[in-house]
């Protein structure tokens, strides 16, 4: 479950929240406002951008699984 970091547009409070759905109902814990901006996901890096080291299928001309030896 990802943690998203939000910033309240009303009181400028920064807070983090665990969300489970695509459209979570998030409000500021300080002032209760729903006028917030999602900044980024702390765990968003994992799964979005993967390194190009997919095992075995990256390169057909080498027998290594990582392709580090032929590039
Ligand atoms: Zn607020």
PDB file of C-alpha atoms and ligand atoms in Angstrom:
ATOM      1  CA  UNK A   1       0.000   0.000   0.000  1.00  0.00           C
ATOM      2  CA  UNK A   2       1.582   3.261  -1.042  1.00  0.00           C
ATOM      3  CA  UNK A   3       2.107   6.256   1.151  1.00  0.00           C
ATOM      4  CA  UNK A   4       1.407   9.574  -0.486  1.00  0.00           C
ATOM      5  CA  UNK A   5       2.613  12.912   0.733  1.00  0.00           C
ATOM      6  CA  UNK A   6       0.132  15.737   0.664  1.00  0.00           C
ATOM      7  CA  UNK A   7       0.233  19.427   1.265  1.00  0.00           C
ATOM      8  CA  UNK A   8      -2.784  21.342   2.451  1.00  0.00           C
ATOM      9  CA  UNK A   9      -3.539  24.391   0.345  1.00  0.00           C
ATOM     10  CA  UNK A  10      -5.374  26.085   3.178  1.00  0.00           C
ATOM     11  CA  UNK A  11      -2.980  25.844   6.101  1.00  0.00           C
ATOM     12  CA  UNK A  12       0.165  24.615   4.312  1.00  0.00           C
ATOM     13  CA  UNK A  13       0.298  21.523   6.475  1.00  0.00           C
ATOM     14  CA  UNK A  14       2.435  18.698   5.146  1.00  0.00           C
ATOM     15  CA  UNK A  15       1.239  15.213   5.913  1.00  0.00           C
ATOM     16  CA  UNK A  16       1.478  11.665   4.699  1.00  0.00           C
ATOM     17  CA  UNK A  17      -1.314   9.221   4.248  1.00  0.00           C
ATOM     18  CA  UNK A  18      -1.648   5.575   3.430  1.00  0.00           C
ATOM     19  CA  UNK A  19      -4.055   5.181   0.573  1.00  0.00           C
ATOM     20  CA  UNK A  20      -5.547   2.039  -0.874  1.00  0.00           C
ATOM     21  CA  UNK A  21      -7.769   3.213  -3.700  1.00  0.00           C
ATOM     22  CA  UNK A  22      -7.159   5.188  -6.859  1.00  0.00           C
ATOM     23  CA  UNK A  23      -9.263   8.073  -5.607  1.00  0.00           C
ATOM     24  CA  UNK A  24      -8.772   8.213  -1.864  1.00  0.00           C
ATOM     25  CA  UNK A  25     -10.770  10.645   0.154  1.00  0.00           C
ATOM     26  CA  UNK A  26      -8.003  12.586   1.840  1.00  0.00           C
ATOM     27  CA  UNK A  27      -8.420  15.618   4.008  1.00  0.00           C
ATOM     28  CA  UNK A  28      -6.016  17.696   6.026  1.00  0.00           C
ATOM     29  CA  UNK A  29      -5.511  16.284   9.532  1.00  0.00           C
ATOM     30  CA  UNK A  30      -4.894  19.747  10.902  1.00  0.00           C
ATOM     31  CA  UNK A  31      -7.733  21.841   9.533  1.00  0.00           C
ATOM     32  CA  UNK A  32      -9.895  19.192   7.876  1.00  0.00           C
ATOM     33  CA  UNK A  33      -9.805  20.841   4.487  1.00  0.00           C
ATOM     34  CA  UNK A  34     -10.081  18.766   1.349  1.00  0.00           C
ATOM     35  CA  UNK A  35      -8.185  21.385  -0.604  1.00  0.00           C
ATOM     36  CA  UNK A  36      -4.936  19.480  -0.779  1.00  0.00           C
ATOM     37  CA  UNK A  37      -2.244  18.715  -3.283  1.00  0.00           C
ATOM     38  CA  UNK A  38      -0.669  15.324  -3.692  1.00  0.00           C
ATOM     39  CA  UNK A  39       3.059  15.732  -3.825  1.00  0.00           C
ATOM     40  CA  UNK A  40       4.503  12.310  -4.507  1.00  0.00           C
ATOM     41  CA  UNK A  41       4.518   8.732  -3.421  1.00  0.00           C
ATOM     42  CA  UNK A  42       7.294   7.591  -1.159  1.00  0.00           C
ATOM     43  CA  UNK A  43       7.096   4.099  -2.543  1.00  0.00           C
ATOM     44  CA  UNK A  44       6.239   5.134  -6.071  1.00  0.00           C
ATOM     45  CA  UNK A  45       9.697   4.453  -7.383  1.00  0.00           C
ATOM     46  CA  UNK A  46       9.330   0.726  -7.002  1.00  0.00           C
ATOM     47  CA  UNK A  47       7.384  -0.642  -9.935  1.00  0.00           C
ATOM     48  CA  UNK A  48       7.154   2.515 -11.999  1.00  0.00           C
ATOM     49  CA  UNK A  49      10.658   2.655 -13.328  1.00  0.00           C
ATOM     50  CA  UNK A  50      12.467  -0.625 -13.439  1.00  0.00           C
ATOM     51  CA  UNK A  51      16.048  -1.028 -14.502  1.00  0.00           C
ATOM     52  CA  UNK A  52      16.610  -2.647 -17.865  1.00  0.00           C
ATOM     53  CA  UNK A  53      17.871  -5.846 -16.342  1.00  0.00           C
ATOM     54  CA  UNK A  54      14.986  -8.141 -16.988  1.00  0.00           C
ATOM     55  CA  UNK A  55      16.426 -11.569 -16.491  1.00  0.00           C
ATOM     56  CA  UNK A  56      17.310 -13.385 -19.661  1.00  0.00           C
ATOM     57  CA  UNK A  57      15.237 -11.451 -22.154  1.00  0.00           C
ATOM     58  CA  UNK A  58      17.280  -8.271 -22.339  1.00  0.00           C
ATOM     59  CA  UNK A  59      19.860  -9.376 -24.852  1.00  0.00           C
ATOM     60  CA  UNK A  60      19.883 -12.254 -27.286  1.00  0.00           C
ATOM     61  CA  UNK A  61      23.592 -12.194 -28.013  1.00  0.00           C
ATOM     62  CA  UNK A  62      24.831 -12.932 -24.529  1.00  0.00           C
ATOM     63  CA  UNK A  63      24.275 -15.789 -22.199  1.00  0.00           C
ATOM     64  CA  UNK A  64      24.474 -13.658 -19.110  1.00  0.00           C
ATOM     65  CA  UNK A  65      21.232 -12.884 -17.373  1.00  0.00           C
ATOM     66  CA  UNK A  66      22.166  -9.319 -16.626  1.00  0.00           C
ATOM     67  CA  UNK A  67      23.670  -8.204 -19.958  1.00  0.00           C
ATOM     68  CA  UNK A  68      26.396  -6.413 -18.072  1.00  0.00           C
ATOM     69  CA  UNK A  69      29.116  -8.383 -19.831  1.00  0.00           C
ATOM     70  CA  UNK A  70      28.160  -7.545 -23.394  1.00  0.00           C
ATOM     71  CA  UNK A  71      27.221  -3.885 -23.218  1.00  0.00           C
TER      72      UNK A  71
HETATM   73 ZN1  LIG B   1      -5.012  22.190   6.444  1.00  0.00          ZN
END
